[in-house]
């Protein structure tokens, strides 16, 4: 789960990390008023979950009321890479001489947290990591102890941070690590951490993503969730609680288990079709969930045919078959052809339950996928 | 013969009183697994599925001589349950639970380095040695005893591949579902090492998926250390970058690492044939014999 910049900055500021003076605004008037109070120059920054906001025109630096009004009017309501902007952060523009990067994340390969510092802040750190990995100093942290103070100092000095500010940066990194640990962070980042001519360090941007599996013990942060879905279908998927990813093809795919659903997508491609989506109904799905899944895929106008592939372990074939029947019996005419393949737990019972007037049944994964690809191709013609 | 589990494995089920724990305990017993105890705090002295329940894993291990655990404990308490299992101590811990907070798993993983216990999972279907024992939720009826070792990150994909193998009479020595989480106990390399040392495993099937670099590392390991022939499969060729495909670990990063192509290339360079379909995996295995 992602926090917006303004939310992450509040969390960081509460923990004692210096952040610029800032106010959230939802209208042009609010933005201009906030800018006047903060004092020019200010930055007006779109609050959406999109990387590279600056390049996309979502951040503007303004010098007076007139410019503030113009910039706020432009940014509020704009479409930023598919997301509509409905609030901006109006923030004191920091006069900096240097930009650093400070971050904490989980190194999945090592199974250990890692703290990172670089003197090449202000740009996409993934690009820095690729071009010049040595420009980022890294320190793995033993999760049993948390970050020792010396580890914070070590990574800061290793990164080549200026001696005059090194201890301040180390202190910020320590605080960031503690936050990351206590608040179940997935990624915590300050990029850039700005250094002023007076040797002050200040968090000019803030990223805090939470581990979605730990939200049960971070209720106050979980309530801040403000995730605008990219489209109506993804919103619907969130509502139903499905793992769903939309693609651009015309063969709808429903299955159980991430690996098998991915494999079904790959087979659609292998047999010359194009997958329209990834939809995992999960383990142990009951009839209603199955019906919801069909409703999802039917709502996608791109879909011309659907392959429903279930290999039951904890999911039972008879439950799935009942769900498919229920979902399809409510239609006078089935909107898209559905090809079903059931295997595993109670698959035989399921096959008997399935109403073959409504669906086409295939015995193997390969046959089911090929039938769906052919059916979709026929509709397309 | 087999790896990790067999007829002699004595199993304690953590979370045996929950719905899933009870159901799958019954299934495991029906399959022939030697389930000797359950462990649930505060429920000691009860009986579930004919099995005595203890308050602690240590108690179950001591009184019933348990040497393996299967964990069905809900995610909020699973980290603690895994520490308890590692402390008992046991030879094998199979964690079925999905959705354990990553930082909890990071601490468990750290503790694991100081023990001799094999941890399989979390977020996995379990381990099965066909005809002997299953620890987890795999549907036993699709497996058949044989000499193909199987290791996979995905549950249902495992079933699919096993089905293709069994259909052709290619039985399995042991199948290990290592789980789809970013931090797991047993990884591909650990499983490959076990199978390589098992005299009754004559071929290995390895099913990977997009995300991370485990498959690439496994390919390098195969090249150096594995003489047993390996056949591969990689799910997620059509996955778009930046999107999580169900599993927490199944994501092609925006900068283009963790792709199916990179994993397939790595395996093929290590001399591992990679099937385009699960059925083709069975073709490749058949060719070996």
XYZ file of C-alpha atoms in Angstrom:
670
model
C 0.000 0.000 0.000
C 1.322 3.430 -0.981
C 1.090 6.705 0.908
C 0.929 10.002 -0.964
C 3.895 12.338 -0.612
C 2.015 14.645 1.784
C 0.982 11.673 3.945
C 4.491 10.216 4.039
C 5.908 13.645 4.923
C 3.529 13.933 7.866
C 4.696 10.546 9.114
C 8.352 11.516 8.605
C 7.906 14.931 10.249
C 6.176 13.389 13.264
C 9.230 11.163 13.697
C 11.528 14.209 13.626
C 12.763 14.238 10.019
C 12.947 17.848 8.738
C 10.461 18.529 5.922
C 9.641 21.782 4.103
C 6.735 23.965 5.201
C 3.727 22.737 3.229
C -0.081 22.744 2.960
C -2.432 20.422 1.073
C -4.897 22.126 -1.304
C -7.892 20.761 -3.198
C -8.918 23.914 -5.040
C -7.103 26.688 -6.904
C -8.112 29.253 -4.260
C -6.824 27.058 -1.443
C -3.551 26.621 -3.309
C -3.033 30.348 -3.863
C -3.881 31.144 -0.250
C -1.478 28.471 1.008
C 1.277 29.751 -1.286
C 0.844 33.290 0.060
C 1.050 32.072 3.639
C 4.152 29.962 3.025
C 5.878 32.717 1.050
C 7.244 32.539 -2.493
C 8.851 30.783 -4.211
C 6.763 27.628 -3.685
C 6.414 24.315 -5.482
C 2.958 23.061 -6.448
C 3.037 19.287 -6.564
C 0.366 16.870 -7.816
C -0.510 14.206 -5.212
C -1.026 11.055 -7.275
C 0.586 7.630 -7.200
C 2.673 8.188 -10.318
C 6.437 8.112 -10.682
C 8.189 10.901 -12.610
C 5.594 13.570 -11.736
C 8.000 16.404 -12.481
C 8.769 15.336 -16.044
C 5.066 14.726 -16.705
C 4.215 18.327 -15.715
C 2.801 17.518 -12.279
C 5.229 19.777 -10.374
C 5.591 23.520 -10.971
C 7.752 26.134 -9.284
C 5.990 29.523 -8.914
C 7.091 33.020 -7.829
C 3.829 34.891 -7.204
C 0.028 34.657 -6.818
C -0.600 34.874 -10.524
C 1.768 32.030 -11.355
C 0.439 29.998 -8.434
C -3.131 30.388 -9.707
C -2.117 29.412 -13.212
C -0.106 26.371 -12.090
C -2.743 25.135 -9.628
C -5.463 25.495 -12.263
C -3.361 23.521 -14.696
C -2.393 20.702 -12.330
C -5.682 20.236 -10.473
C -7.881 18.048 -12.649
C -5.082 17.138 -15.058
C -4.640 13.587 -16.252
C -1.235 12.377 -15.100
C -0.399 9.074 -16.783
C -3.994 7.928 -16.442
C -4.606 9.307 -12.952
C -6.747 12.377 -12.316
C -5.160 14.913 -9.952
C -7.571 16.068 -7.224
C -5.132 17.556 -4.713
C -1.807 19.370 -4.706
C 0.841 19.921 -2.083
C 1.868 23.581 -1.878
C 5.370 23.586 -0.491
C 8.154 25.990 0.391
C 10.783 25.787 -2.392
C 14.065 24.774 -0.827
C 17.192 26.528 -2.080
C 19.624 23.641 -2.255
C 23.254 23.125 -3.166
C 23.166 19.331 -3.166
C 20.720 16.457 -3.461
C 21.151 13.099 -1.694
C 19.280 9.821 -1.738
C 18.390 7.912 1.452
C 16.292 4.758 1.477
C 15.386 1.561 3.304
C 13.868 -1.510 1.682
C 13.748 -5.301 1.990
C 16.411 -7.092 -0.022
C 14.244 -10.030 -1.047
C 17.130 -12.106 -2.317
C 18.978 -11.856 1.005
C 15.853 -11.915 3.155
C 17.293 -8.906 4.989
C 16.579 -5.187 5.226
C 19.019 -2.937 3.393
C 19.775 0.750 3.937
C 20.988 2.792 0.970
C 22.605 6.208 0.616
C 23.814 8.007 -2.492
C 25.155 11.452 -3.258
C 23.383 11.230 -6.615
C 19.917 12.105 -5.330
C 17.174 13.879 -7.191
C 17.054 11.438 -10.084
C 15.497 8.011 -10.541
C 17.591 5.838 -8.255
C 16.796 2.698 -10.263
C 18.568 4.324 -13.207
C 21.554 5.194 -11.041
C 21.608 1.609 -9.771
C 21.777 0.351 -13.331
C 24.288 2.828 -14.755
C 26.622 3.069 -11.822
C 25.864 0.615 -8.991
C 28.887 1.865 -7.030
C 27.251 5.274 -6.675
C 24.907 3.753 -4.074
C 26.311 2.616 -0.724
C 24.414 -0.285 0.819
C 24.358 -1.797 4.280
C 22.404 -4.922 5.163
C 20.763 -4.772 8.568
C 20.290 -7.725 10.908
C 16.527 -7.699 11.564
C 17.048 -9.225 14.992
C 18.892 -6.114 16.183
C 17.572 -3.372 13.955
C 19.976 -0.710 12.698
C 22.943 0.010 14.933
C 23.965 3.662 15.014
C 27.355 2.800 13.573
C 25.681 1.158 10.579
C 23.901 4.404 9.760
C 27.200 6.306 10.014
C 29.037 3.657 8.017
C 26.739 3.705 5.005
C 26.637 7.517 4.998
C 30.428 7.826 5.059
C 30.825 5.011 2.512
C 28.532 6.925 0.184
C 30.908 9.885 0.345
C 28.479 12.318 1.959
C 30.119 15.607 2.951
C 31.675 15.394 6.414
C 29.915 18.587 7.560
C 26.482 17.029 7.215
C 27.291 13.302 7.533
C 26.131 12.993 11.142
C 22.835 14.752 10.363
C 22.213 12.447 7.412
C 23.066 9.398 9.536
C 20.576 10.541 12.151
C 17.870 10.923 9.479
C 18.689 7.469 8.124
C 18.401 5.981 11.628
C 15.003 7.586 12.089
C 13.904 6.396 8.656
C 14.956 2.830 9.449
C 13.126 2.817 12.770
C 9.996 4.110 11.046
C 10.318 1.499 8.332
C 10.606 -1.231 10.954
C 7.918 -0.024 13.371
C 5.406 0.861 10.681
C 5.923 -2.237 8.506
C 7.400 -0.371 5.591
C 8.049 -2.059 2.274
C 9.993 0.915 0.863
C 10.903 4.139 2.669
C 12.731 6.750 0.626
C 13.807 10.369 0.764
C 14.781 11.458 -2.720
C 15.986 14.090 -2.797
C 17.267 14.819 0.663
C 18.233 18.418 -0.019
C 21.319 20.095 1.411
C 21.157 23.884 1.731
C 23.990 26.439 1.587
C 23.684 26.626 5.394
C 24.287 22.827 5.663
C 20.699 22.065 6.641
C 19.281 18.804 5.355
C 15.609 18.588 4.479
C 13.366 15.881 2.987
C 12.095 17.440 -0.232
C 10.239 14.317 -1.320
C 9.019 11.304 0.614
C 8.017 7.769 -0.290
C 6.516 5.345 2.197
C 4.998 2.098 0.954
C 3.583 -0.343 3.471
C 3.644 -4.120 3.422
C 0.072 -4.973 2.420
C 0.214 -8.114 4.574
C 0.922 -6.069 7.720
C -1.944 -3.578 7.473
C -3.819 -5.407 10.228
C -1.339 -3.963 12.754
C -0.967 -0.529 11.124
C -4.613 0.488 11.162
C -4.008 4.257 11.319
C -1.823 4.176 8.205
C -4.107 1.680 6.450
C -6.908 4.225 6.765
C -4.885 6.711 4.711
C -5.180 4.493 1.628
C -6.226 6.562 -1.359
C -5.620 4.309 -4.300
C -7.365 5.502 -7.419
C -7.885 2.500 -9.684
C -6.546 2.871 -13.202
C -9.890 1.948 -14.694
C -13.360 0.736 -13.733
C -12.396 -2.904 -14.108
C -9.520 -2.631 -11.657
C -11.861 -0.831 -9.246
C -14.290 -3.705 -9.585
C -11.509 -6.233 -8.988
C -10.543 -4.413 -5.774
C -14.159 -4.531 -4.672
C -14.400 -8.280 -5.299
C -10.942 -8.870 -3.822
C -9.398 -10.514 -6.897
C -5.812 -10.441 -8.059
C -6.490 -8.883 -11.448
C -4.315 -7.346 -14.131
C -5.752 -6.007 -17.352
C -3.945 -6.632 -20.630
C -4.794 -5.651 -24.176
C -5.956 -8.909 -25.807
C -9.399 -10.431 -26.355
C -9.221 -13.817 -24.587
C -10.525 -13.502 -21.040
C -8.842 -15.768 -18.482
C -10.033 -17.003 -15.105
C -8.171 -19.551 -13.020
C -6.954 -20.513 -9.556
C -3.417 -19.971 -8.340
C -0.974 -17.369 -9.650
C 1.371 -19.774 -11.450
C -1.372 -21.644 -13.257
C -3.178 -18.452 -14.300
C 0.098 -17.018 -15.644
C 0.647 -20.283 -17.501
C -2.837 -20.036 -19.013
C -2.040 -16.518 -20.256
C 1.214 -17.781 -21.725
C -0.586 -20.640 -23.499
C -3.132 -18.251 -25.027
C -0.173 -16.368 -26.478
C 1.564 -19.628 -27.483
C -1.485 -20.743 -29.491
C -1.668 -17.418 -31.326
C -4.206 -15.562 -29.202
C -3.859 -12.504 -26.992
C -4.732 -12.582 -23.275
C -7.163 -9.905 -22.050
C -6.446 -10.259 -18.360
C -4.952 -12.114 -15.406
C -7.627 -13.108 -12.898
C -6.840 -15.390 -9.962
C -9.900 -16.418 -7.950
C -7.570 -17.792 -5.254
C -7.776 -21.015 -3.269
C -11.012 -22.496 -1.964
C -13.299 -20.203 -3.978
C -17.027 -20.721 -3.471
C -19.809 -20.369 -6.046
C -20.409 -16.651 -5.490
C -16.777 -15.789 -6.069
C -16.809 -17.761 -9.301
C -19.872 -15.823 -10.463
C -18.156 -12.520 -9.574
C -15.134 -13.531 -11.639
C -17.303 -14.166 -14.701
C -19.059 -10.854 -14.149
C -15.642 -9.123 -14.139
C -14.458 -10.650 -17.370
C -17.819 -10.148 -19.111
C -17.623 -6.429 -18.220
C -14.443 -6.071 -20.268
C -15.521 -4.943 -23.740
C -12.284 -6.237 -25.233
C -13.085 -9.831 -24.292
C -14.468 -12.044 -27.077
C -14.219 -15.446 -25.374
C -13.365 -16.737 -21.908
C -11.276 -19.681 -20.766
C -12.008 -20.859 -17.227
C -9.242 -23.146 -16.014
C -9.375 -24.713 -12.557
C -7.039 -27.275 -11.070
C -8.561 -27.997 -7.684
C -6.495 -28.558 -4.587
C -8.430 -26.739 -1.895
C -10.712 -25.371 -4.632
C -13.506 -27.842 -5.375
C -14.712 -28.556 -8.907
C -18.356 -28.889 -7.843
C -18.318 -25.437 -6.178
C -16.817 -23.909 -9.298
C -19.334 -25.634 -11.566
C -22.233 -24.371 -9.446
C -20.839 -20.853 -9.617
C -20.490 -20.997 -13.391
C -24.049 -22.297 -13.812
C -25.445 -19.637 -11.448
C -23.635 -16.852 -13.233
C -24.672 -17.963 -16.708
C -28.264 -18.971 -16.005
C -29.208 -15.349 -15.328
C -28.521 -14.403 -18.951
C -31.079 -14.830 -21.737
C -28.130 -14.992 -24.039
C -24.573 -15.754 -22.860
C -22.577 -12.566 -23.609
C -19.317 -14.319 -24.510
C -18.488 -17.929 -25.148
C -17.073 -19.672 -22.061
C -14.762 -22.673 -22.312
C -14.299 -24.597 -19.066
C -11.680 -27.062 -17.973
C -11.903 -28.597 -14.502
C -9.309 -30.918 -12.974
C -8.291 -32.017 -9.485
C -10.522 -32.104 -6.405
C -14.140 -33.014 -7.249
C -13.550 -32.319 -10.950
C -15.750 -35.222 -12.048
C -18.649 -34.034 -9.899
C -18.105 -30.575 -11.338
C -18.223 -31.825 -14.920
C -21.577 -33.479 -14.210
C -22.985 -30.316 -12.661
C -21.866 -28.003 -15.477
C -24.681 -27.018 -17.821
C -23.169 -27.854 -21.189
C -25.891 -25.863 -22.964
C -24.202 -22.786 -21.541
C -20.499 -23.643 -21.668
C -18.105 -25.640 -23.783
C -16.179 -28.226 -21.767
C -12.644 -29.340 -22.617
C -10.634 -32.082 -20.935
C -7.121 -30.603 -21.023
C -5.556 -27.212 -20.491
C -4.158 -27.155 -24.012
C -7.525 -28.022 -25.610
C -9.373 -25.436 -23.537
C -6.944 -22.664 -24.411
C -6.954 -23.522 -28.116
C -10.766 -23.590 -28.156
C -10.888 -20.151 -26.508
C -8.330 -18.705 -28.924
C -10.359 -20.035 -31.874
C -13.641 -18.770 -30.433
C -12.175 -15.307 -29.869
C -10.753 -15.228 -33.383
C -14.170 -16.076 -34.834
C -15.855 -13.236 -32.958
C -13.186 -10.860 -34.158
C -13.890 -11.644 -37.833
C 13.243 -43.207 -1.493
C 12.631 -39.554 -1.353
C 13.673 -36.268 0.200
C 12.402 -34.383 3.281
C 9.410 -36.628 4.109
C 8.665 -40.341 4.151
C 6.768 -43.049 6.060
C 8.724 -42.338 9.225
C 8.093 -38.595 9.373
C 6.206 -37.791 12.592
C 4.106 -34.678 12.110
C 2.738 -32.073 14.496
C 0.098 -29.756 13.013
C 0.254 -26.171 14.314
C -3.189 -24.596 14.129
C -4.944 -27.989 14.032
C -8.115 -26.618 15.665
C -8.813 -24.099 12.868
C -11.072 -24.946 9.917
C -8.274 -25.480 7.418
C -5.987 -27.104 9.947
C -8.586 -29.697 10.896
C -9.713 -30.420 7.323
C -6.207 -30.904 5.994
C -5.135 -32.947 9.017
C -7.900 -35.388 8.126
C -6.768 -35.370 4.505
C -3.134 -35.927 5.469
C -4.047 -38.840 7.739
C -6.229 -40.333 5.013
C -3.261 -40.164 2.674
C -1.210 -42.126 5.172
C 0.782 -39.333 6.780
C 1.914 -40.095 10.287
C 0.267 -37.146 12.080
C 1.134 -37.636 15.761
C 0.037 -34.380 17.396
C -1.478 -30.958 17.117
C -0.205 -27.799 18.796
C -2.472 -24.882 19.704
C -1.881 -22.571 22.695
C -4.599 -23.074 25.300
C -6.031 -26.167 23.635
C -3.747 -28.804 25.180
C -5.515 -32.012 26.206
C -8.100 -31.856 23.435
C -8.240 -34.235 20.510
C -8.743 -33.323 16.845
C -9.125 -35.909 14.083
C -8.078 -38.529 16.608
C -4.823 -36.703 17.309
C -3.796 -35.347 20.755
C -3.383 -31.575 20.974
C -0.591 -29.935 22.998
C -0.237 -26.339 24.171
C 3.280 -26.070 22.799
C 5.242 -27.502 19.895
C 8.013 -28.438 22.336
C 5.497 -30.515 24.309
C 4.280 -32.277 21.177
C 7.836 -32.959 20.060
C 8.799 -34.353 23.454
C 5.710 -36.479 24.159
C 5.009 -37.717 20.629
C 8.496 -37.653 19.166
C 7.392 -35.320 16.386
C 10.162 -34.304 13.979
C 8.205 -32.194 11.480
C 5.525 -29.494 11.644
C 2.883 -28.280 9.237
C 1.790 -24.712 9.991
C -1.794 -23.546 9.335
C -1.605 -20.665 11.847
C -3.207 -17.368 10.622
C -0.748 -14.766 9.250
C -0.780 -12.433 12.259
C 0.516 -15.240 14.505
C 2.425 -17.320 11.976
C 5.807 -15.624 12.498
C 5.665 -16.537 16.178
C 4.519 -20.078 15.325
C 7.535 -20.507 13.035
C 9.935 -19.345 15.749
C 8.291 -21.877 18.069
C 8.765 -24.660 15.506
C 12.423 -23.731 14.966
C 12.968 -23.706 18.732
C 11.426 -27.173 19.328
C 13.628 -28.177 17.399
C 12.313 -30.073 14.366
C 13.965 -31.378 11.194
C 11.317 -29.965 8.880
C 8.763 -27.157 9.077
C 6.218 -26.695 6.274
C 4.461 -23.302 6.386
C 1.197 -23.255 4.415
C 0.028 -19.838 5.700
C -0.339 -17.100 3.077
C 0.089 -13.406 3.899
C 2.735 -13.390 6.649
C 4.157 -9.845 7.047
C 7.489 -9.596 5.228
C 9.405 -8.253 8.227
C 8.215 -11.199 10.345
C 9.536 -13.551 7.662
C 12.810 -11.655 7.551
C 13.322 -12.360 11.278
C 12.294 -16.012 10.877
C 14.691 -16.342 7.954
C 17.488 -14.902 10.055
C 16.767 -17.384 12.868
C 16.653 -20.215 10.336
C 20.316 -19.618 9.466
C 21.245 -20.627 13.027
C 19.369 -23.965 12.928
C 19.587 -27.218 10.965
C 15.850 -27.191 10.270
C 14.513 -27.230 6.715
C 11.739 -24.646 6.348
C 9.492 -25.054 3.299
C 7.251 -22.081 2.424
C 5.482 -20.010 3.560
C 2.591 -19.543 1.148
C 3.144 -22.981 -0.334
C 1.117 -26.161 -0.970
C 3.560 -28.342 0.973
C 5.675 -31.440 0.358
C 4.579 -34.889 -0.797
C 6.358 -38.190 -1.209
C 3.766 -40.158 -3.178
C 2.555 -43.293 -1.475
C 4.269 -42.374 1.794
C 3.294 -39.025 3.247
C 2.098 -35.541 2.399
C 2.619 -32.466 4.539
C 0.292 -29.758 3.299
C -2.703 -29.286 1.058
C -1.686 -30.987 -2.185
C -4.369 -33.247 -3.694
C -2.797 -36.665 -3.131
C -4.709 -38.533 -5.825
C -2.877 -36.939 -8.788
C 0.557 -38.082 -7.587
C 2.199 -41.418 -8.263
C 5.369 -42.863 -6.771
C 8.356 -42.739 -9.103
C 11.746 -41.204 -9.754
C 11.048 -37.607 -10.853
C 11.741 -34.930 -8.252
C 9.672 -31.772 -8.630
C 10.207 -28.307 -7.190
C 7.868 -25.392 -7.878
C 6.999 -21.870 -6.743
C 3.314 -22.327 -7.532
C 0.751 -24.752 -6.104
C -1.764 -25.236 -8.875
C 0.935 -25.154 -11.550
C 2.582 -28.036 -9.671
C -0.672 -29.989 -9.887
C -0.900 -29.297 -13.609
C 2.633 -30.506 -14.300
C 2.254 -33.538 -12.010
C -0.950 -34.427 -13.822
C 0.907 -34.349 -17.159
C 3.684 -36.509 -15.709
C 1.439 -39.066 -13.978
C -0.691 -39.438 -17.111
C 2.372 -40.819 -18.889
C 3.407 -43.046 -16.027
C 6.191 -40.717 -14.937
C 5.886 -40.976 -11.150
C 7.449 -38.632 -8.619
C 9.993 -39.229 -5.852
C 9.042 -36.099 -3.929
C 7.316 -32.853 -4.921
C 8.221 -29.674 -3.052
C 6.118 -26.524 -3.325
C 8.552 -23.834 -2.183
C 5.991 -21.006 -2.233
C 5.440 -17.736 -4.054
C 6.547 -15.297 -1.341
C 9.615 -13.050 -1.632
C 11.235 -14.563 1.480
C 11.051 -18.354 1.684
C 12.943 -21.029 3.592
C 13.852 -23.692 1.038
C 14.728 -22.204 -2.337
C 15.369 -23.836 -5.715
C 19.036 -24.416 -4.937
C 18.271 -26.135 -1.597
C 15.740 -28.396 -3.328
C 18.098 -29.176 -6.227
C 20.804 -30.124 -3.743
C 18.415 -32.494 -1.930
C 17.343 -34.159 -5.175
C 20.909 -34.395 -6.469
C 21.859 -36.332 -3.320
C 18.815 -38.601 -3.479
C 19.757 -41.924 -5.180
C 16.147 -42.513 -6.226
C 15.579 -39.222 -7.986
C 16.665 -39.707 -11.616
C 15.277 -36.499 -13.084
C 14.252 -33.116 -11.696
C 11.480 -30.799 -12.870
C 11.828 -27.187 -11.795
C 8.860 -24.826 -12.250
C 9.690 -21.163 -11.804
C 7.976 -17.902 -12.528
C 8.730 -14.235 -13.137
C 10.201 -12.024 -10.419
C 13.463 -12.052 -8.490
C 16.581 -13.901 -9.592
C 16.149 -17.290 -7.946
C 15.769 -19.136 -11.245
C 18.908 -17.512 -12.671
C 20.848 -18.461 -9.538
C 19.440 -21.985 -9.713
C 20.564 -22.238 -13.361
C 24.113 -21.296 -12.376
C 23.985 -23.867 -9.563
C 22.762 -26.594 -11.948
C 25.594 -25.815 -14.324
C 28.167 -26.280 -11.546
C 26.775 -28.879 -9.186
C 23.889 -30.931 -10.589
C 24.450 -34.095 -12.620
C 20.844 -35.272 -12.437
C 19.047 -34.085 -15.601
C 16.751 -31.101 -15.012
C 13.729 -29.967 -17.072
C 12.385 -26.461 -16.578
C 9.205 -24.456 -16.920
C 8.765 -20.708 -16.408
C 5.357 -19.056 -15.964
C 4.730 -15.418 -16.827
C 6.077 -14.938 -20.368
C 3.186 -12.574 -21.122
C 3.311 -10.624 -17.835
C 3.577 -6.838 -18.281
C 6.330 -5.010 -16.330
C 5.438 -3.353 -13.031
C 2.356 -5.490 -12.367
C 2.133 -8.018 -9.565
C 0.810 -11.294 -10.983
C -0.922 -12.740 -7.932
C 2.095 -13.912 -5.946
C 3.851 -11.216 -3.921
C 7.133 -12.206 -5.577
C 5.789 -12.488 -9.147
C 6.608 -9.139 -10.655
C 8.752 -8.041 -13.579
C 10.376 -4.833 -12.350
C 9.880 -1.631 -14.327
C 13.596 -1.636 -15.087
C 13.191 -5.029 -16.761
C 14.646 -7.571 -14.328
C 12.885 -10.783 -13.343
C 11.556 -11.531 -16.834
C 10.603 -14.994 -18.047
C 12.997 -14.539 -20.966
C 15.986 -13.972 -18.686
C 15.110 -17.095 -16.659
C 14.507 -19.284 -19.725
C 17.803 -18.137 -21.249
C 19.672 -18.826 -18.019
C 18.227 -22.343 -17.757
C 18.835 -23.169 -21.411
C 22.434 -21.956 -21.171
C 22.856 -24.366 -18.256
C 21.681 -27.198 -20.523
C 18.180 -27.342 -19.033
C 15.422 -27.843 -21.632
C 12.484 -25.526 -20.895
C 8.977 -26.589 -21.931
C 6.729 -24.070 -23.686
C 3.723 -25.819 -22.149
C 3.293 -28.089 -19.097
C 2.724 -30.940 -21.530
C 6.048 -30.225 -23.221
C 7.714 -30.506 -19.808
C 6.419 -34.076 -19.645
C 7.723 -34.639 -23.227
C 11.207 -33.573 -22.145
C 11.116 -35.813 -19.057
C 9.919 -38.744 -21.166
C 12.838 -38.173 -23.553
C 15.237 -38.654 -20.652
C 14.132 -42.216 -19.961
